[in-house]
Amino acid sequence: MSDLANRLEKARAEVARLEREFAQGPCREFGHKWKLLGGCNASCGESCGCSVPVHICTKCNDCDYGDNAEAAEIRQKCEDLNV
């Protein structure tokens, strides 16, 4: 095997190791891996019928309870319509 091919093989092995470490690493270091769980009421007002997305982390099972950027956008649009 040539030196270049050997170096490439070692580099690929290192990338694979880093990907495994990242996938298994703590969310506080590497970030959550969010998956849509469902929705909840946006609570924009008394008669609010808006729904916002709720996500769960597939790594640590933490839940954002609808506290995310898309939910904030939905709540803002509702507020703008009801002003």
mmCIF file of N, CA and C in Angstrom:
data_model
loop_
_atom_site.group_PDB
_atom_site.id
_atom_site.type_symbol
_atom_site.label_atom_id
_atom_site.label_comp_id
_atom_site.label_asym_id
_atom_site.label_seq_id
_atom_site.Cartn_x
_atom_site.Cartn_y
_atom_site.Cartn_z
ATOM 1 N N MET A 1 0.853 -1.182 0.000
ATOM 2 C CA MET A 1 0.000 0.000 0.000
ATOM 3 C C MET A 1 0.896 1.242 0.000
ATOM 4 N N SER A 2 0.559 2.204 -0.825
ATOM 5 C CA SER A 2 1.376 3.413 -0.911
ATOM 6 C C SER A 2 1.223 4.256 0.343
ATOM 7 N N ASP A 3 2.166 5.145 0.542
ATOM 8 C CA ASP A 3 2.134 6.038 1.696
ATOM 9 C C ASP A 3 0.880 6.900 1.688
ATOM 10 N N LEU A 4 0.494 7.404 0.514
ATOM 11 C CA LEU A 4 -0.695 8.247 0.396
ATOM 12 C C LEU A 4 -1.957 7.459 0.737
ATOM 13 N N ALA A 5 -2.066 6.241 0.235
ATOM 14 C CA ALA A 5 -3.220 5.391 0.539
ATOM 15 C C ALA A 5 -3.266 5.059 2.026
ATOM 16 N N ASN A 6 -2.120 4.818 2.625
ATOM 17 C CA ASN A 6 -2.038 4.523 4.052
ATOM 18 C C ASN A 6 -2.494 5.730 4.877
ATOM 19 N N ARG A 7 -2.038 6.927 4.490
ATOM 20 C CA ARG A 7 -2.438 8.152 5.198
ATOM 21 C C ARG A 7 -3.934 8.387 5.063
ATOM 22 N N LEU A 8 -4.488 8.133 3.878
ATOM 23 C CA LEU A 8 -5.919 8.300 3.648
ATOM 24 C C LEU A 8 -6.715 7.331 4.517
ATOM 25 N N GLU A 9 -6.276 6.087 4.609
ATOM 26 C CA GLU A 9 -6.955 5.095 5.447
ATOM 27 C C GLU A 9 -6.943 5.527 6.920
ATOM 28 N N LYS A 10 -5.801 6.019 7.392
ATOM 29 C CA LYS A 10 -5.708 6.495 8.783
ATOM 30 C C LYS A 10 -6.621 7.703 9.006
ATOM 31 N N ALA A 11 -6.690 8.604 8.031
ATOM 32 C CA ALA A 11 -7.552 9.788 8.154
ATOM 33 C C ALA A 11 -9.020 9.377 8.213
ATOM 34 N N ARG A 12 -9.421 8.423 7.385
ATOM 35 C CA ARG A 12 -10.807 7.936 7.415
ATOM 36 C C ARG A 12 -11.136 7.287 8.756
ATOM 37 N N ALA A 13 -10.211 6.538 9.296
ATOM 38 C CA ALA A 13 -10.415 5.903 10.597
ATOM 39 C C ALA A 13 -10.580 6.960 11.688
ATOM 40 N N GLU A 14 -9.795 8.029 11.607
ATOM 41 C CA GLU A 14 -9.901 9.112 12.591
ATOM 42 C C GLU A 14 -11.238 9.833 12.465
ATOM 43 N N VAL A 15 -11.687 10.080 11.251
ATOM 44 C CA VAL A 15 -13.002 10.712 11.041
ATOM 45 C C VAL A 15 -14.095 9.825 11.616
ATOM 46 N N ALA A 16 -14.036 8.534 11.378
ATOM 47 C CA ALA A 16 -15.040 7.609 11.915
ATOM 48 C C ALA A 16 -15.042 7.631 13.437
ATOM 49 N N ARG A 17 -13.850 7.668 14.038
ATOM 50 C CA ARG A 17 -13.749 7.722 15.502
ATOM 51 C C ARG A 17 -14.367 9.009 16.028
ATOM 52 N N LEU A 18 -14.062 10.128 15.387
ATOM 53 C CA LEU A 18 -14.618 11.417 15.814
ATOM 54 C C LEU A 18 -16.138 11.460 15.657
ATOM 55 N N GLU A 19 -16.666 10.877 14.601
ATOM 56 C CA GLU A 19 -18.114 10.826 14.399
ATOM 57 C C GLU A 19 -18.788 10.000 15.488
ATOM 58 N N ARG A 20 -18.169 8.885 15.878
ATOM 59 C CA ARG A 20 -18.714 8.070 16.976
ATOM 60 C C ARG A 20 -18.684 8.851 18.280
ATOM 61 N N GLU A 21 -17.593 9.547 18.542
ATOM 62 C CA GLU A 21 -17.465 10.351 19.759
ATOM 63 C C GLU A 21 -18.522 11.446 19.786
ATOM 64 N N PHE A 22 -18.714 12.102 18.664
ATOM 65 C CA PHE A 22 -19.708 13.167 18.567
ATOM 66 C C PHE A 22 -21.111 12.624 18.807
ATOM 67 N N ALA A 23 -21.432 11.484 18.183
ATOM 68 C CA ALA A 23 -22.768 10.891 18.302
ATOM 69 C C ALA A 23 -23.073 10.458 19.726
ATOM 70 N N GLN A 24 -22.034 10.053 20.469
ATOM 71 C CA GLN A 24 -22.241 9.559 21.820
ATOM 72 C C GLN A 24 -21.924 10.601 22.881
ATOM 73 N N GLY A 25 -21.387 11.730 22.473
ATOM 74 C CA GLY A 25 -20.958 12.750 23.423
ATOM 75 C C GLY A 25 -22.127 13.458 24.078
ATOM 76 N N PRO A 26 -21.848 14.118 25.177
ATOM 77 C CA PRO A 26 -22.906 14.820 25.906
ATOM 78 C C PRO A 26 -23.458 16.005 25.101
ATOM 79 N N CYS A 27 -24.754 16.179 25.196
ATOM 80 C CA CYS A 27 -25.431 17.246 24.452
ATOM 81 C C CYS A 27 -24.928 18.630 24.858
ATOM 82 N N ARG A 28 -24.528 18.807 26.097
ATOM 83 C CA ARG A 28 -24.057 20.126 26.533
ATOM 84 C C ARG A 28 -22.794 20.541 25.783
ATOM 85 N N GLU A 29 -22.053 19.561 25.260
ATOM 86 C CA GLU A 29 -20.850 19.856 24.485
ATOM 87 C C GLU A 29 -21.124 19.885 22.981
ATOM 88 N N PHE A 30 -21.933 18.944 22.505
ATOM 89 C CA PHE A 30 -22.097 18.756 21.076
ATOM 90 C C PHE A 30 -23.458 19.185 20.549
ATOM 91 N N GLY A 31 -24.370 19.551 21.421
ATOM 92 C CA GLY A 31 -25.706 19.964 20.988
ATOM 93 C C GLY A 31 -26.683 18.798 20.925
ATOM 94 N N HIS A 32 -27.947 19.156 21.038
ATOM 95 C CA HIS A 32 -29.003 18.146 20.978
ATOM 96 C C HIS A 32 -29.239 17.696 19.542
ATOM 97 N N LYS A 33 -29.780 16.512 19.397
ATOM 98 C CA LYS A 33 -30.216 15.999 18.103
ATOM 99 C C LYS A 33 -31.743 15.914 18.179
ATOM 100 N N TRP A 34 -32.402 17.021 17.795
ATOM 101 C CA TRP A 34 -33.843 17.151 17.979
ATOM 102 C C TRP A 34 -34.638 16.335 16.966
ATOM 103 N N LYS A 35 -35.750 15.780 17.445
ATOM 104 C CA LYS A 35 -36.705 15.050 16.620
ATOM 105 C C LYS A 35 -38.089 15.556 17.013
ATOM 106 N N LEU A 36 -38.958 15.784 16.028
ATOM 107 C CA LEU A 36 -40.306 16.273 16.312
ATOM 108 C C LEU A 36 -41.058 15.239 17.136
ATOM 109 N N LEU A 37 -41.593 15.680 18.259
ATOM 110 C CA LEU A 37 -42.352 14.814 19.155
ATOM 111 C C LEU A 37 -43.846 14.984 18.916
ATOM 112 N N GLY A 38 -44.251 16.205 18.622
ATOM 113 C CA GLY A 38 -45.671 16.512 18.430
ATOM 114 C C GLY A 38 -45.859 18.004 18.546
ATOM 115 N N GLY A 39 -46.973 18.405 19.131
ATOM 116 C CA GLY A 39 -47.248 19.823 19.286
ATOM 117 C C GLY A 39 -47.937 20.101 20.605
ATOM 118 N N CYS A 40 -48.029 21.382 20.913
ATOM 119 C CA CYS A 40 -48.762 21.809 22.099
ATOM 120 C C CYS A 40 -49.393 23.165 21.805
ATOM 121 N N ASN A 41 -50.350 23.550 22.637
ATOM 122 C CA ASN A 41 -51.000 24.841 22.474
ATOM 123 C C ASN A 41 -49.985 25.942 22.679
ATOM 124 N N ALA A 42 -50.052 26.957 21.822
ATOM 125 C CA ALA A 42 -49.075 28.047 21.870
ATOM 126 C C ALA A 42 -49.310 29.005 23.032
ATOM 127 N N SER A 43 -50.520 28.990 23.585
ATOM 128 C CA SER A 43 -50.863 29.872 24.715
ATOM 129 C C SER A 43 -50.656 31.345 24.365
ATOM 130 N N CYS A 44 -51.066 31.713 23.157
ATOM 131 C CA CYS A 44 -50.927 33.109 22.729
ATOM 132 C C CYS A 44 -51.922 34.022 23.445
ATOM 133 N N GLY A 45 -53.041 33.468 23.849
ATOM 134 C CA GLY A 45 -54.069 34.243 24.531
ATOM 135 C C GLY A 45 -55.176 33.311 25.016
ATOM 136 N N GLU A 46 -56.224 33.898 25.579
ATOM 137 C CA GLU A 46 -57.306 33.093 26.175
ATOM 138 C C GLU A 46 -57.976 32.166 25.167
ATOM 139 N N SER A 47 -58.199 32.643 23.962
ATOM 140 C CA SER A 47 -58.892 31.827 22.965
ATOM 141 C C SER A 47 -57.932 31.277 21.909
ATOM 142 N N CYS A 48 -56.696 31.118 22.281
ATOM 143 C CA CYS A 48 -55.664 30.683 21.344
ATOM 144 C C CYS A 48 -55.912 29.253 20.868
ATOM 145 N N GLY A 49 -55.822 29.078 19.568
ATOM 146 C CA GLY A 49 -55.933 27.754 18.982
ATOM 147 C C GLY A 49 -54.669 27.371 18.234
ATOM 148 N N CYS A 50 -53.632 28.186 18.411
ATOM 149 C CA CYS A 50 -52.366 27.937 17.717
ATOM 150 C C CYS A 50 -51.647 26.730 18.326
ATOM 151 N N SER A 51 -50.936 26.036 17.462
ATOM 152 C CA SER A 51 -50.127 24.898 17.904
ATOM 153 C C SER A 51 -48.675 25.163 17.546
ATOM 154 N N VAL A 52 -47.789 24.787 18.437
ATOM 155 C CA VAL A 52 -46.358 24.943 18.195
ATOM 156 C C VAL A 52 -45.681 23.574 18.286
ATOM 157 N N PRO A 53 -44.585 23.381 17.546
ATOM 158 C CA PRO A 53 -43.902 22.093 17.571
ATOM 159 C C PRO A 53 -43.149 21.866 18.877
ATOM 160 N N VAL A 54 -43.124 20.615 19.288
ATOM 161 C CA VAL A 54 -42.384 20.196 20.473
ATOM 162 C C VAL A 54 -41.390 19.128 20.018
ATOM 163 N N HIS A 55 -40.141 19.271 20.440
ATOM 164 C CA HIS A 55 -39.088 18.344 20.021
ATOM 165 C C HIS A 55 -38.505 17.594 21.214
ATOM 166 N N ILE A 56 -37.957 16.409 20.922
ATOM 167 C CA ILE A 56 -37.254 15.619 21.930
ATOM 168 C C ILE A 56 -35.875 15.278 21.367
ATOM 169 N N CYS A 57 -34.885 15.261 22.237
ATOM 170 C CA CYS A 57 -33.527 14.911 21.815
ATOM 171 C C CYS A 57 -33.399 13.391 21.763
ATOM 172 N N THR A 58 -32.943 12.890 20.625
ATOM 173 C CA THR A 58 -32.805 11.439 20.469
ATOM 174 C C THR A 58 -31.603 10.885 21.224
ATOM 175 N N LYS A 59 -30.746 11.769 21.715
ATOM 176 C CA LYS A 59 -29.565 11.316 22.463
ATOM 177 C C LYS A 59 -29.824 11.285 23.968
ATOM 178 N N CYS A 60 -30.444 12.351 24.513
ATOM 179 C CA CYS A 60 -30.577 12.438 25.978
ATOM 180 C C CYS A 60 -32.021 12.474 26.463
ATOM 181 N N ASN A 61 -32.977 12.481 25.532
ATOM 182 C CA ASN A 61 -34.412 12.522 25.835
ATOM 183 C C ASN A 61 -34.882 13.824 26.464
ATOM 184 N N ASP A 62 -34.083 14.878 26.397
ATOM 185 C CA ASP A 62 -34.538 16.186 26.853
ATOM 186 C C ASP A 62 -35.633 16.657 25.909
ATOM 187 N N CYS A 63 -36.538 17.480 26.404
ATOM 188 C CA CYS A 63 -37.650 17.985 25.610
ATOM 189 C C CYS A 63 -37.629 19.505 25.648
ATOM 190 N N ASP A 64 -37.941 20.139 24.526
ATOM 191 C CA ASP A 64 -37.940 21.604 24.510
ATOM 192 C C ASP A 64 -39.302 22.197 24.889
ATOM 193 N N TYR A 65 -40.325 21.367 25.069
ATOM 194 C CA TYR A 65 -41.659 21.795 25.492
ATOM 195 C C TYR A 65 -42.186 22.971 24.679
ATOM 196 N N GLY A 66 -41.838 23.031 23.394
ATOM 197 C CA GLY A 66 -42.319 24.097 22.534
ATOM 198 C C GLY A 66 -41.554 25.393 22.675
ATOM 199 N N ASP A 67 -40.400 25.344 23.309
ATOM 200 C CA ASP A 67 -39.550 26.529 23.447
ATOM 201 C C ASP A 67 -38.451 26.430 22.392
ATOM 202 N N ASN A 68 -38.796 26.835 21.161
ATOM 203 C CA ASN A 68 -37.858 26.743 20.054
ATOM 204 C C ASN A 68 -38.116 27.877 19.074
ATOM 205 N N ALA A 69 -37.259 28.042 18.116
ATOM 206 C CA ALA A 69 -37.339 29.170 17.182
ATOM 207 C C ALA A 69 -38.629 29.152 16.368
ATOM 208 N N GLU A 70 -39.038 27.985 15.909
ATOM 209 C CA GLU A 70 -40.269 27.906 15.107
ATOM 210 C C GLU A 70 -41.487 28.291 15.943
ATOM 211 N N ALA A 71 -41.511 27.869 17.192
ATOM 212 C CA ALA A 71 -42.621 28.218 18.082
ATOM 213 C C ALA A 71 -42.661 29.722 18.344
ATOM 214 N N ALA A 72 -41.506 30.316 18.526
ATOM 215 C CA ALA A 72 -41.444 31.768 18.751
ATOM 216 C C ALA A 72 -41.990 32.517 17.546
ATOM 217 N N GLU A 73 -41.676 32.026 16.360
ATOM 218 C CA GLU A 73 -42.174 32.641 15.128
ATOM 219 C C GLU A 73 -43.700 32.538 15.046
ATOM 220 N N ILE A 74 -44.246 31.390 15.374
ATOM 221 C CA ILE A 74 -45.698 31.187 15.352
ATOM 222 C C ILE A 74 -46.373 32.108 16.357
ATOM 223 N N ARG A 75 -45.821 32.195 17.569
ATOM 224 C CA ARG A 75 -46.410 33.069 18.592
ATOM 225 C C ARG A 75 -46.357 34.538 18.165
ATOM 226 N N GLN A 76 -45.269 34.932 17.529
ATOM 227 C CA GLN A 76 -45.127 36.313 17.068
ATOM 228 C C GLN A 76 -46.158 36.633 15.987
ATOM 229 N N LYS A 77 -46.364 35.729 15.051
ATOM 230 C CA LYS A 77 -47.366 35.935 13.991
ATOM 231 C C LYS A 77 -48.755 36.068 14.587
ATOM 232 N N CYS A 78 -49.065 35.244 15.576
ATOM 233 C CA CYS A 78 -50.363 35.309 16.238
ATOM 234 C C CYS A 78 -50.534 36.657 16.938
ATOM 235 N N GLU A 79 -49.498 37.083 17.624
ATOM 236 C CA GLU A 79 -49.537 38.378 18.331
ATOM 237 C C GLU A 79 -49.738 39.516 17.342
ATOM 238 N N ASP A 80 -49.036 39.475 16.204
ATOM 239 C CA ASP A 80 -49.157 40.516 15.180
ATOM 240 C C ASP A 80 -50.571 40.585 14.618
ATOM 241 N N LEU A 81 -51.227 39.433 14.480
ATOM 242 C CA LEU A 81 -52.591 39.404 13.946
ATOM 243 C C LEU A 81 -53.615 39.914 14.955
ATOM 244 N N ASN A 82 -53.326 39.783 16.221
ATOM 245 C CA ASN A 82 -54.284 40.155 17.264
ATOM 246 C C ASN A 82 -54.003 41.495 17.923
ATOM 247 N N VAL A 83 -53.174 42.296 17.304
ATOM 248 C CA VAL A 83 -52.853 43.613 17.878
ATOM 249 C C VAL A 83 -53.884 44.613 17.461
#
